[in-house]
Structures are given as C-alpha cells and as structure tokens.
Amino acid sequence: MGAYAEPSNQPFMTDKPLKTKRKRGRIDDLMELMNGKRIDIDPKTNKLVLMQEDKVIAVFDEDESDE
Amino acid sequence: MNNYSTVKLTKEMQSELIFDFDCGNPALTAFIKSESAVDDMLGTTYVMFSSSNRLIGYYNITTGDIISLKNIRIGGSVYINYLAVDKQYQKQKYHNHDFYASDWLLADCLRRIRDIRDNHIGFAFITLSSTAEGERLYERNGFFPIEEDMMIAKNKGEKTCSPMYFPIDFE
C-alpha cells in the first residue's frame, strides 16, 4: 500500500491556506546577479571582493549594523 | 544552472584547508571540522573557498518534510541543516546591491536546490531551523515562520531554533 492509500485531489493537506508560492524577492535578483561572478578575499586587506572574469568589480565594506 | 560558488566538501579538503574556520557559533564551527560534514547519510556539505583556499562559508543540505499536527504529510522539502560564514567576513557588505556573504551563500544554496527540483526530484519547499542570529538572514530573503498547524522534524540540538519554510515557486 502506497503513501496515498486513499485517493485525494488535495495533496497539500492543511487547515489554513499554505503558501506554496511566494512573491519574487531580493534572493531571486541575487541568484541572477551571481551569474559569472564569485566572491574572493583581497589578501592585502582581508576584505571580500566580487570577481568577474578574474577582475575585481566591487569591494565589500564593513557594515556597522548588527548583522 | 551549473555556475556555483561552492564545491562539495571532501575528506581531503577537510583535512588540509579548513582548520581556522570560526563562525562564532561553537556547534556550527565544530560541524564543518567533524566527520558528519562528509557523511552523505546525514547531508551534503558545500563549501565556498577563496582563491587562496581560505574557507569563507559553507552549507549542508538534506531531505525534509512539512507535516500537519495530525501527522499528515503536507509537502516535501530540502532541509538546510547548517549555513555559516566565517566571523571575519560576516559584517562585510556589498552596499550597491545590499547583500552580505551569507546572502550570497544562501543564494548559491537555493540555486543548487532549484536545480535538484528542476531536474531530479519534485518538491515544494525549503525548510530549516534557524538560530536567533540567523533569523534576519532568512526573513529578508523570503522565508516564513512555520504556521501553527505545521511541523518539521528538527535535528538534535535544534530545540531552541525557529522552524522556517520557503516556497520554491514564485507567483
């Protein structure tokens, strides 16, 4: 006997509406931004840098907020 | 999508490259140095190294479920066991696009999970149990707290962590 012994047209069984879809957000933008890029460390400053085709295209800064 | 910032952790990498990693959380720091990190029965670990072979961060993923309080399966998931960034780099931010290394690592993780979903196994969610320190990372990237009538299985040691989920599809 399989997991769905009682046939059901409601595979997502919950009393309240379940969020099976979300709004497109910043993480989706970041996933696109990542194409062809990587994070590396500048050995002189120990700061993170964003690399594209072996060139530094951005330097990370220290953030004062409580991350 | 095969353009990842991470590679699968091997025993050889573990023994040669990651001794000085410290994310500030003793459990997460200990995990990456343990045999569990390279045990495929528990999960798979992906690591992000610099070009000088310094470990910036890692994540470990396995399978999961969301179930109802009546023990009915609601939907399958990939469960993020661990995600951590070395504390030297946690506060560094790329201001133009408003992200930290932790956001980058999470995005890499989501790309990998989406690849699994698109090409290998069907499921609806990503689940995890977040430490208090990690909650802001997941909230700003679209994760929701588990609803009152849902549950996910937690790992031993995650009792005080907050269960969260993330629908893979967007509207």
PDB file of N, CA and C in Angstrom, chain B residues 16 27 36 53 116:
ATOM      1  N   GLU B  16      42.958  19.356   4.998  1.00  0.00           N
ATOM      2  CA  GLU B  16      44.047  20.245   4.595  1.00  0.00           C
ATOM      3  C   GLU B  16      43.722  21.740   4.693  1.00  0.00           C
ATOM      4  N   ALA B  27      28.745  25.193  17.743  1.00  0.00           N
ATOM      5  CA  ALA B  27      28.193  23.985  17.108  1.00  0.00           C
ATOM      6  C   ALA B  27      28.432  24.001  15.600  1.00  0.00           C
ATOM      7  N   SER B  36      30.850  14.179  10.438  1.00  0.00           N
ATOM      8  CA  SER B  36      29.466  14.334   9.975  1.00  0.00           C
ATOM      9  C   SER B  36      29.378  15.208   8.727  1.00  0.00           C
ATOM     10  N   ASN B  53      42.400  29.519  -0.979  1.00  0.00           N
ATOM     11  CA  ASN B  53      41.944  28.342  -0.224  1.00  0.00           C
ATOM     12  C   ASN B  53      41.570  28.644   1.225  1.00  0.00           C
ATOM     13  N   ILE B 116      18.041  20.786  -8.351  1.00  0.00           N
ATOM     14  CA  ILE B 116      17.543  19.465  -7.943  1.00  0.00           C
ATOM     15  C   ILE B 116      16.054  19.364  -8.282  1.00  0.00           C
TER      16      ILE B 116
END
